[in-house]
Coordinates of C-alpha atoms and ligand atoms in Angstrom, one line a residue:
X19 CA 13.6 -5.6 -18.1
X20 CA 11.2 -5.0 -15.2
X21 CA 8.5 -7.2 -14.0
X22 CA 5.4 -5.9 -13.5
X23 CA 2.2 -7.3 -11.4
X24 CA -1.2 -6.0 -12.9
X25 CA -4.5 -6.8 -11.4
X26 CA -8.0 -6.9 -13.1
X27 CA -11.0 -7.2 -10.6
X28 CA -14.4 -8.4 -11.9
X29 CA -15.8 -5.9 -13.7
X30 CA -12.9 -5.3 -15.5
X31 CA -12.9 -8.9 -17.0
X32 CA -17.0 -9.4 -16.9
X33 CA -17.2 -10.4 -20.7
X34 CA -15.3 -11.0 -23.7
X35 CA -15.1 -7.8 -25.0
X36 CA -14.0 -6.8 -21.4
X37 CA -11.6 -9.6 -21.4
X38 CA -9.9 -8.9 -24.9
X39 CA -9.2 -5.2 -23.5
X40 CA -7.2 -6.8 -20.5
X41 CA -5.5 -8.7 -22.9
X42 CA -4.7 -5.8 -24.8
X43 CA -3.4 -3.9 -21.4
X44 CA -1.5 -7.1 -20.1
X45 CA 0.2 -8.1 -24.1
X46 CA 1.4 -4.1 -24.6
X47 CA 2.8 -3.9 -21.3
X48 CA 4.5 -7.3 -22.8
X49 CA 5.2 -5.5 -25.7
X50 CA 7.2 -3.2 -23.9
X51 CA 9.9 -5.6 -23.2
X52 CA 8.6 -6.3 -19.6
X53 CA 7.8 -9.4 -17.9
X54 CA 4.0 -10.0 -16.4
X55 CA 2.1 -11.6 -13.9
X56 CA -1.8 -11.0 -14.6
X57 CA -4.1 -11.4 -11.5
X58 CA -7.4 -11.9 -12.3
X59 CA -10.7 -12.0 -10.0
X60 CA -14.0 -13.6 -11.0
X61 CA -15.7 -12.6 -13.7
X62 CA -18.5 -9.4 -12.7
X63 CA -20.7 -10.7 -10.1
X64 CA -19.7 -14.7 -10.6
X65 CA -18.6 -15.2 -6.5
X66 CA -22.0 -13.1 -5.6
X67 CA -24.1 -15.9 -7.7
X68 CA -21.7 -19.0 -6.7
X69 CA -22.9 -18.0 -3.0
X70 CA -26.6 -17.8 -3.8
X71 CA -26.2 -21.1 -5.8
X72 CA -24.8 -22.6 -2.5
X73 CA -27.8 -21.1 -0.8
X74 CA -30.1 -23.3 -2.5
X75 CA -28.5 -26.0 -2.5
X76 CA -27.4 -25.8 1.6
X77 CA -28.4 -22.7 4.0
X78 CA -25.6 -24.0 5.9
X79 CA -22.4 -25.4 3.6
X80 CA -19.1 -26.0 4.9
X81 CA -16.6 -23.7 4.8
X82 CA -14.2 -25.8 3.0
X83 CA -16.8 -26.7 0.1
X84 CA -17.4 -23.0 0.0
X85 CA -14.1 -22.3 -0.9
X86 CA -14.1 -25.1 -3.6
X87 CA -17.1 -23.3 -4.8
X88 CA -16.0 -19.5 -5.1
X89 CA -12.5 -20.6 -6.2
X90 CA -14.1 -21.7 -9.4
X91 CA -15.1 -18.1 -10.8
X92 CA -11.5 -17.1 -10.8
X93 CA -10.4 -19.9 -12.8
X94 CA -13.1 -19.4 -15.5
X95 CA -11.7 -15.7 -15.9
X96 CA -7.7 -16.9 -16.5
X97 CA -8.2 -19.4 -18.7
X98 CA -10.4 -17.6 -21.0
X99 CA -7.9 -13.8 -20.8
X100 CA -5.2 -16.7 -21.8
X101 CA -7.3 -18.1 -24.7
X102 CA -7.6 -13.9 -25.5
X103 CA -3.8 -13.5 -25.3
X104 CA -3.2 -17.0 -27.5
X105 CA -5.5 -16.0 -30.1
X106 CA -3.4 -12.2 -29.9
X107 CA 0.0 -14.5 -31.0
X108 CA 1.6 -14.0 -27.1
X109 CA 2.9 -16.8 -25.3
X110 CA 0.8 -17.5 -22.2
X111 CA 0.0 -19.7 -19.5
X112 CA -2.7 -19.6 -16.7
X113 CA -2.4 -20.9 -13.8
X114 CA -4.5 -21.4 -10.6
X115 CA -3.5 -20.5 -6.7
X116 CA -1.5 -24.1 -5.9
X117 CA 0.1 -24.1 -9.4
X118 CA 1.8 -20.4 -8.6
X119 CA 2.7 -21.9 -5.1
X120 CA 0.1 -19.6 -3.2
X121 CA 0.4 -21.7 0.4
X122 CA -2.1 -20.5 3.2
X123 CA -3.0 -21.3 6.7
X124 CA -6.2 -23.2 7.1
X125 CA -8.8 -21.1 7.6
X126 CA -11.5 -21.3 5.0
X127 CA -13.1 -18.4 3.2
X128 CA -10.6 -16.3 4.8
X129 CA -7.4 -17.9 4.9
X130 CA -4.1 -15.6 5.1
X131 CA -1.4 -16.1 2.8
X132 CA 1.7 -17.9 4.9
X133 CA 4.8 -18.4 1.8
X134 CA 4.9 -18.3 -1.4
X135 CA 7.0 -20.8 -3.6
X136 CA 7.2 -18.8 -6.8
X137 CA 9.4 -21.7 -8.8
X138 CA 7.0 -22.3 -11.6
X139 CA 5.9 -18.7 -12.1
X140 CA 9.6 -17.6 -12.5
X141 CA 10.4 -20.7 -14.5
X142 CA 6.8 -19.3 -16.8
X143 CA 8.9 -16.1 -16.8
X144 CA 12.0 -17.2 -17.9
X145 CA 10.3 -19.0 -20.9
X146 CA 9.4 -15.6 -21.9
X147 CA 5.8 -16.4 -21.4
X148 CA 2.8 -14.4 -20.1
X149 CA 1.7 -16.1 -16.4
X150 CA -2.0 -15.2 -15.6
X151 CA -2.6 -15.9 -12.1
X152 CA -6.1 -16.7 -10.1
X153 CA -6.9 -14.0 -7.6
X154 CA -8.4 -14.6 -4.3
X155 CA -6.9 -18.5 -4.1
X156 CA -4.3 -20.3 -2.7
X157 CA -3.4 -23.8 -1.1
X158 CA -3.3 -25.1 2.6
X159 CA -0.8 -27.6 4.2
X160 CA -3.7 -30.3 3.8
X161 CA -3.8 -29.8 0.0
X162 CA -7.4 -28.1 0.4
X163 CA -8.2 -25.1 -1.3
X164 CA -8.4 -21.7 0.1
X165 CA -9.9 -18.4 -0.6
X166 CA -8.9 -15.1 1.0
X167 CA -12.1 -13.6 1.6
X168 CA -14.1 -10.9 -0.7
X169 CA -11.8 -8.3 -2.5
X170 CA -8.9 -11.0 -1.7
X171 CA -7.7 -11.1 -5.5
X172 CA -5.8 -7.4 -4.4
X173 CA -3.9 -9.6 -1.7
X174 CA -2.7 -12.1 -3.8
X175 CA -1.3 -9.5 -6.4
X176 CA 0.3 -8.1 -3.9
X177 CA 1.8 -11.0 -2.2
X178 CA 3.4 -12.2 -5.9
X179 CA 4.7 -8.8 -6.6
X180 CA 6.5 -9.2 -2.8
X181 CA 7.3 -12.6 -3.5
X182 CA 8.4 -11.9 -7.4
X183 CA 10.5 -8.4 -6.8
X184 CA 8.1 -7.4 -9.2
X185 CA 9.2 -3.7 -9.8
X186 CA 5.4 -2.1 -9.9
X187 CA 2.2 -3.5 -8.4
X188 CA -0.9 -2.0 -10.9
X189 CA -4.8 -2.3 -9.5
X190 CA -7.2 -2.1 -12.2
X191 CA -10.2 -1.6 -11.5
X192 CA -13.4 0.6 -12.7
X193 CA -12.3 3.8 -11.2
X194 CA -9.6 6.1 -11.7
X195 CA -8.1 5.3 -8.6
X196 CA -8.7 6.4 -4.9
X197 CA -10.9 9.4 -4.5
X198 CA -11.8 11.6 -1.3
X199 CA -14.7 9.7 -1.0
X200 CA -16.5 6.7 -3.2
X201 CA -17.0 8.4 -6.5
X202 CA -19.9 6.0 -7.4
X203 CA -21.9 7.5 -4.0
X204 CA -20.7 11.2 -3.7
X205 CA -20.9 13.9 -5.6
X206 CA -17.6 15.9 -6.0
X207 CA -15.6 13.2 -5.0
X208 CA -11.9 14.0 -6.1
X209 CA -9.1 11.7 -7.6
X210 CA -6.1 11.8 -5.5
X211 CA -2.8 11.5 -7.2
X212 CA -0.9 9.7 -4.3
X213 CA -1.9 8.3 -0.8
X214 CA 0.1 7.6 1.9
X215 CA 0.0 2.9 2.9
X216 CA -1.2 4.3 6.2
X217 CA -3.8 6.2 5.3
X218 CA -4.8 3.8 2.0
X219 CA -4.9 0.7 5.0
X220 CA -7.2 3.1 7.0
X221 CA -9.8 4.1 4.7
X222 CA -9.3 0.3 3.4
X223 CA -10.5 -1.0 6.9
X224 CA -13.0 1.0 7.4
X225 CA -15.2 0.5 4.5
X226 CA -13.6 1.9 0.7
X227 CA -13.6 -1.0 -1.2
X228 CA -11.2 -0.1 -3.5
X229 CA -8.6 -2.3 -2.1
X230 CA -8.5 -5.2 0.4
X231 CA -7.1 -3.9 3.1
X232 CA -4.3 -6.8 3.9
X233 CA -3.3 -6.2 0.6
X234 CA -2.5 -2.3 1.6
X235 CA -0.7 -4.0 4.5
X236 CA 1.3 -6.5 2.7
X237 CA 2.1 -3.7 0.2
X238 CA 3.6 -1.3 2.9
X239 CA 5.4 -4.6 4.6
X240 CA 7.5 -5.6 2.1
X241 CA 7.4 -1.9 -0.3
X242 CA 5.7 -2.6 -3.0
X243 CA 5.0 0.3 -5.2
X244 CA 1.5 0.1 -5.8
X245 CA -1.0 2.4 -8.1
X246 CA -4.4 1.7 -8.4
X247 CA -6.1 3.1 -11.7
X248 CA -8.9 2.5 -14.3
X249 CA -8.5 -0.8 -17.1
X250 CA -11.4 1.6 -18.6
X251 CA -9.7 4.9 -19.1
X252 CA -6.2 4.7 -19.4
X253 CA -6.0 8.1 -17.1
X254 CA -3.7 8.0 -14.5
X255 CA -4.5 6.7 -11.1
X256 CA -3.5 6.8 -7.6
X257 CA 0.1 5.6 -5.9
X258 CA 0.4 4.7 -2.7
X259 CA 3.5 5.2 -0.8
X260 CA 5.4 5.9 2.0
X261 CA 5.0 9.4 1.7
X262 CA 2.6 11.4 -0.4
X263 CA 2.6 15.3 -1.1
X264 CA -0.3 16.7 0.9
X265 CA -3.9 16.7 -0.8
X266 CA -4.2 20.6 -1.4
X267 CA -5.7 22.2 2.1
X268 CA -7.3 19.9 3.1
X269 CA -6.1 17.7 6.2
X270 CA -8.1 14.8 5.6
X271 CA -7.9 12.5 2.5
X272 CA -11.0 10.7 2.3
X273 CA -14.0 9.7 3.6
X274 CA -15.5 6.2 4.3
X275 CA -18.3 4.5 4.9
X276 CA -19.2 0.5 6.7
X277 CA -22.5 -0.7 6.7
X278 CA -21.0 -4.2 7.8
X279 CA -21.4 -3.3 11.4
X280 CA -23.8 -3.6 14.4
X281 CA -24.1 -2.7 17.9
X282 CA -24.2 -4.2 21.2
X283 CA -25.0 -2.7 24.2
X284 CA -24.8 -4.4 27.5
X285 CA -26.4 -2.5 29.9
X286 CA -26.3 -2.6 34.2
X287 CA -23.2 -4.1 34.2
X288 CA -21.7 -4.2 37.5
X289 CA -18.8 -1.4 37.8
X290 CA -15.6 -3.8 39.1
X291 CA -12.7 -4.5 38.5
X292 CA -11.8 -7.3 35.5
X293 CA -15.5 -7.0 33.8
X294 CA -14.3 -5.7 30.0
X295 CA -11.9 -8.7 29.9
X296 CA -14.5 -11.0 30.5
X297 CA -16.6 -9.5 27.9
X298 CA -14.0 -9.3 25.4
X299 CA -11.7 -12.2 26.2
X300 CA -14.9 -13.9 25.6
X301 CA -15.7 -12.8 22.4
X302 CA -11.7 -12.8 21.0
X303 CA -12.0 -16.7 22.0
X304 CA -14.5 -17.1 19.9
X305 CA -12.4 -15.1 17.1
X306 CA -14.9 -12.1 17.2
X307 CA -13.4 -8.7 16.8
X308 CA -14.5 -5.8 18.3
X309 CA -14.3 -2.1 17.0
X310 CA -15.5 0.9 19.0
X311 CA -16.1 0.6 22.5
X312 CA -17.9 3.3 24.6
X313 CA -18.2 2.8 28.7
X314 CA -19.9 4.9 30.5
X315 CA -18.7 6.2 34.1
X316 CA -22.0 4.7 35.4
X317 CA -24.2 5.2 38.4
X318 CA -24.9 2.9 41.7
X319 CA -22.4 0.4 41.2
X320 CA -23.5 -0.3 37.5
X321 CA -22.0 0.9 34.5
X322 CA -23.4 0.4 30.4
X323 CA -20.3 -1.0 27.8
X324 CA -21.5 -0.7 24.1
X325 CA -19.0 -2.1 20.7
X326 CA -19.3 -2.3 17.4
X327 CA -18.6 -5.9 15.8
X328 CA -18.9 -6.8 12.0
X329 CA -22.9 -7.1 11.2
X330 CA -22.3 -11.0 10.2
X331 CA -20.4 -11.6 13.9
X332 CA -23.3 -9.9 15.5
X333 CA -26.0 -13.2 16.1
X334 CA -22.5 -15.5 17.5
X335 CA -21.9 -11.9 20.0
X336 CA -25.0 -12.0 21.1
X337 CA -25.9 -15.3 21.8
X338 CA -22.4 -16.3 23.2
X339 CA -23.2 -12.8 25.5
X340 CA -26.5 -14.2 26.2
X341 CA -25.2 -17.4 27.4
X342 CA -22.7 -15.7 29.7
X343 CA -25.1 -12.9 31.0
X344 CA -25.0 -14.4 34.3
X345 CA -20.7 -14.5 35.0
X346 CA -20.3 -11.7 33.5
X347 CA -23.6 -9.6 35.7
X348 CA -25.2 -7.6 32.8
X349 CA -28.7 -6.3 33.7
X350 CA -30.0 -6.2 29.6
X351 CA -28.8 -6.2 26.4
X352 CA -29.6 -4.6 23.0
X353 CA -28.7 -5.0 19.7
X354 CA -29.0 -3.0 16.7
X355 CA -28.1 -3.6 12.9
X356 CA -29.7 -0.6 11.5
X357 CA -25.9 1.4 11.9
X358 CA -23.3 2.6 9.6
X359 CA -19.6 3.7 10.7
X360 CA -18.5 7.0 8.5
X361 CA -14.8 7.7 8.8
X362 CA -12.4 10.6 7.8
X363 CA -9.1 9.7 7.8
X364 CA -6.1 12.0 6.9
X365 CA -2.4 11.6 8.2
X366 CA -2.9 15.6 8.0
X367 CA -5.0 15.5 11.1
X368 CA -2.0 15.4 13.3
X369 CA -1.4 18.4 14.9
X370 CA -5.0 20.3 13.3
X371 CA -6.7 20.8 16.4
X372 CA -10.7 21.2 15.1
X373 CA -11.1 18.5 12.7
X374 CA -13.7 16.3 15.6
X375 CA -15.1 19.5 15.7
X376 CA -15.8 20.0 12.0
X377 CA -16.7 17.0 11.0
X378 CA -19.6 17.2 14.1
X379 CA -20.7 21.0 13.1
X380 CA -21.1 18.8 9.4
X381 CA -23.6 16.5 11.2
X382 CA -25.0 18.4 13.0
X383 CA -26.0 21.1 10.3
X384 CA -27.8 17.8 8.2
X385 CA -29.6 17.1 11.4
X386 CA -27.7 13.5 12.2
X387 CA -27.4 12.0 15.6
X388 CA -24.2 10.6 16.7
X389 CA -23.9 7.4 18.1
X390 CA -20.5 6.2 19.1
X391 CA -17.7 8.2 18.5
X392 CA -13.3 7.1 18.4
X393 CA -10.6 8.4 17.3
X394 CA -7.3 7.9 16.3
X395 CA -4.0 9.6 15.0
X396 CA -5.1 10.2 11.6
X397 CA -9.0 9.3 11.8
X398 CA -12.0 9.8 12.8
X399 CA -15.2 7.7 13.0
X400 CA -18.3 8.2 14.6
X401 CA -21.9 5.8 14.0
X402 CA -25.0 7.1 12.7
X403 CA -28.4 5.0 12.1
X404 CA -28.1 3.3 9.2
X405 CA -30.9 5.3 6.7
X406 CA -28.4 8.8 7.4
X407 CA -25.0 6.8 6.5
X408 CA -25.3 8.3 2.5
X409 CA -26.0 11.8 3.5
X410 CA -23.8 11.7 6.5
X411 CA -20.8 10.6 4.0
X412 CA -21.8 13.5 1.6
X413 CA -21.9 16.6 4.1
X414 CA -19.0 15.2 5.9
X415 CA -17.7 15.7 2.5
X416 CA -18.5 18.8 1.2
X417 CA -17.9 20.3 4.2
X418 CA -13.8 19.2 4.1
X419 CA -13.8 19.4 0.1
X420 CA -15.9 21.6 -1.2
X421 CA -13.9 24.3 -3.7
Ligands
ADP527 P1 -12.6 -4.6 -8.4 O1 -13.8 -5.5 -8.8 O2 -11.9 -4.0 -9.5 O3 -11.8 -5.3 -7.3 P2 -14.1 -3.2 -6.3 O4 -15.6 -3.1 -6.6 O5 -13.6 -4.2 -5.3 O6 -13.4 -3.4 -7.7 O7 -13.6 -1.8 -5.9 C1 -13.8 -0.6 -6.7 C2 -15.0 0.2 -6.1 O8 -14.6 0.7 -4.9 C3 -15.4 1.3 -7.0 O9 -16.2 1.0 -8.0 C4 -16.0 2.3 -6.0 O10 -17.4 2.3 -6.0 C5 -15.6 1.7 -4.6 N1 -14.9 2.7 -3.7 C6 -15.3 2.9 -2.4 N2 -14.6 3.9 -1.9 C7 -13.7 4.4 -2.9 C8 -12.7 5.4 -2.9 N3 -12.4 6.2 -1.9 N4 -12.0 5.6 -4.1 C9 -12.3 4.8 -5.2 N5 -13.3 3.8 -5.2 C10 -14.0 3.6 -4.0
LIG528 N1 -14.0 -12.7 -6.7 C1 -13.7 -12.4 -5.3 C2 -14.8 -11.5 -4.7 O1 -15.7 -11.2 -5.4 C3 -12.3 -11.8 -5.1 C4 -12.1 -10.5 -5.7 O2 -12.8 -10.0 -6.5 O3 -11.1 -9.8 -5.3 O4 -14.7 -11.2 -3.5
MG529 MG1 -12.0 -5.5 -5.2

C-alpha cells in the first residue's frame, strides 16, 4: 500500500462543483488501495480578499493578526472537500496546520517549517481514514499561528510527504504541469515531461509560479518524487527529479519572468576598500535580500553599485540607504520600480558556449534595452523596463523554442 501526498491549490477547489471533483481525484486514489494526505490551499482568490479586508480595516495590521487572518481561507476549503468525501461514503477527517503537527519558527507571514510531529496524521492513517490537510499553515513555539507566505500550500505538501515517506508527491493545479514558459502568457509554450529539482528551484525563484520555490528545495532535500499536473485534465504532467532526459534541442528549459523587483542605484560612491559590505551588511541586517549587483570600474575615485531587491523591500532599501548616505559616501541615489527580471534557465547551458549571446540577438531584434545582466551555471537573467517584460519573455522564447 503506498501513501500518496496530493495537493489542490485554489483554483482547483474554488467552488463546489470544483471541490466535489477533488473529492473524486482524492476518494479514487483511495479507492485504489492507497493511503492519502490531501493538501488544500484557499479557496480561488479567498487570501487575495482576506488581505484587502485587512486593508480596510488597518493599512498597517500586525503580522501575527495577519497570519490569523489568511490562515482562515485554508480551513474553509478542508472542511468543506471533507463534508464532499463524507457525503461520497469515505472515511475522512480534516485537519488544520497544529492538528497535523506543522511546528514553525516565528516569523509571521513567512515562517519556515522547523519539524514536523506527524503522530495524529499517521494515527488518521492507520484508522484507514482520508486526512485532508490545511496548506500554507503551521504552528510556532508560542502556540501562534503561522503562514508560509503566498504559494506556501506547495511547501507544506511537500514537507508531509518528507515527513510521512509518502511514496509520490502530486501538485494539482490548473495547468498541465511545467511548461517552457507560463502557458497562460506565451504563446507556444511547451509541456515538459520531466525537469530536473535544480532547474524546477531556478525557474521557481525567479518568477514561475507554478511551485513555491522552498517546496522545490525541500523536495530535492529529502527526495521526494514530485509531479505537478492538471486536477482539470487528467493529462499527464511534469516530474521533477534528480535527473531528467534532455528537452529535445534545446539547452534551455524554460523561461521566466519577476515583476516583484526594483532597482537601486547608488551613484558617486567612493571607490575603497570595504564599501559593498557596508551597503549590503546593511541591508542583510535589516533581513533585505539582494539579487543582481552591477559595479562599475568607476572614474576619479568614485564608482556607481546598482541591485535588484524584491519591489515590496524597495521603500525599507531606500530609506535605511538614505539614512546611511553619509557613512557609507554615496553622491545620489535612484530608484526605479517600473523593471521586470526575465530568466532562462536550462542545466543544458553548461558547456553551450552562445546562449548570453542568443538570448541578447532575441532582444535585441524586438528592440529591448538591457538593464542589468548575471549569470549563472544553468541561467540567465537580464532586467528590462517593466512595459517590455511580456514581449521580452515571448521572443526570448520563440527564439530558443520555436519548431
Ligand atoms: P495553484 O493555485 O494551483 O497553486 P498557481 O497559480 O500558484 O496555482 O500556479 C499555477 C500557475 O503558474 C499557472 O496557472 C500558470 O499561469 C503559472 N505559471 C508560471 N510559469 C509557469 C510555467 N513555466 N509552467 C506552468 N505554469 C506556470
Ligand atoms: N492560499 C495561499 C496563497 O494564496 C497559499 C497557497 O495558495 O499556496 O498564497
Ligand atoms: Mg500556487
Amino acid at each position: 500500500m503506498s501513501l500518496i501526498v496530493q495537493k489542490f491549490g485554489g483554483t482547483s477547489v474554488a467552488d463546489a462543483d470544483r471541490l466535489r471533483h477533488v473529492a473524486k481525484i482524492i476518494t479514487d486514489t483511495y479507492a485504489k488501495g492507497h493511503r492519502v494526505v490531501a493538501v488544500l490551499s484557499a479557496q480561488g482568490d479567498t487570501t487575495d480578499e482576506l488581505i484587502e479586508k485587512a486593508k480596510e480595516i488597518n493599512p498597517n495590521p500586525s503580522p501575527r493578526e495577519m497570519d490569523m487572518l489568511l490562515s482562515t481561507g485554508e480551513q474553509i476549503s478542508v472542511s468543506l472537500c471533507a463534508m464532499a468525501i463524507e457525503a461520497m461514503g469515505y472515511p475522512v477527517v480534516s485537519l488544520t496546520g497544529w492538528q497535523s503537527g506543522i511546528l514553525t519558527n516565528t516569523v509571521s507571514m513567512n515562517a519556515r517549517i522547523k519539524r514536523l510531529d506527524t503522530e495524529r496524521v499517521e494515527a488518521e492513517l492507520d484508522r484507514r481514514r482520508i486526512v485532508i490537510v490545511t496548506g500554507f499553515q503551521g504552528i510556532n513555539r508560542l502556540g501562534d499561528i503561522t503562514t508560509l507566505g503566498r504559494g506556501g500550500s506547495d511547501t507544506s505538501a511537500v514537507a508531509l510527504a518528507a515527513a510521512l515517506h509518502a511514496d509520490l508527491c502530486q501538485i494539482y493545479t490548473d495547468v498541465d504541469g511545467v511548461y517552457t514558459a507560463d502557458p497562460r502568457e506565451v504563446k507556444g509554450a511547451r509541456k515538459l515531461d520531466e525537469i530536473t529539482y535544480n532547474e524546477m528551484l531556478d525557474l521557481a525563484t525567479l518568477g514561475a509560479q507554478v511551485l513555491h520555490n522552498r517546496s522545490v528545495e525541500m523536495a530535492k532535500k529529502y527526495n521526494v518524487k514530485l509531479e505537478v499536473l492538471s486536477s482539470f485534465t487528467g493529462h499527464p504532467g511534469t516530474k521533477i527529479k534528480e535527473v531528467a532526459k534532455g528537452v529535445e534541442k534545446s539547452y534551455i528549459s524554460s523561461v521566466a519572468k519577476d515583476k516583484n523587483i526594483a532597482r537601486i542605484a547608488l551613484l558617486g560612491v567612493p571607490d575603497e576598500t570595504g564599501t559593498s559590505f557596508k551597503v549590503f551588511s546593511l541591508l542583510a541586517a535589516n533581513n533585505i535580500n539582494v539579487d543582481i549587483i552591477l559595479q562599475g570600474i568607476g572614474q576619479a575615485e568614485r564608482k556607481d553599485i546598482c541591485f535588484t531587491v524584491a519591489e515590496g523591500d524597495l521603500e525599507r532599501a531606500a530609506g535605511l540607504l538614505k539614512d546611511h548616505q553619509e557613512s557609507i559616501g554615496f553622491r545620489a541615489m535612484e530608484t526605479n520600480a517600473d523593471v521586470a527580471k526575465v530568466s532562462v534557465v536550462g542545466a543544458g547551458m553548461i558547456g553551450s558556449p552562445g546562449v548570453a549571446a542568443k538570448l541578447f540577438e532575441a532582444l535585441y531584434d524586438a528592440g529591448i534595452n538591457i538593464n542589468m545582466i548575471s549569470t549563472s551555471e544553468i541561467k540567465i537573467s537580464v532586467l528590462v523596463d517593466r512595459k517590455d517584460a511580456a514581449k521580452a519573455v515571448q521572443v526570448i522564447h520563440d527564439k530558443f523554442f520555436a519548431m
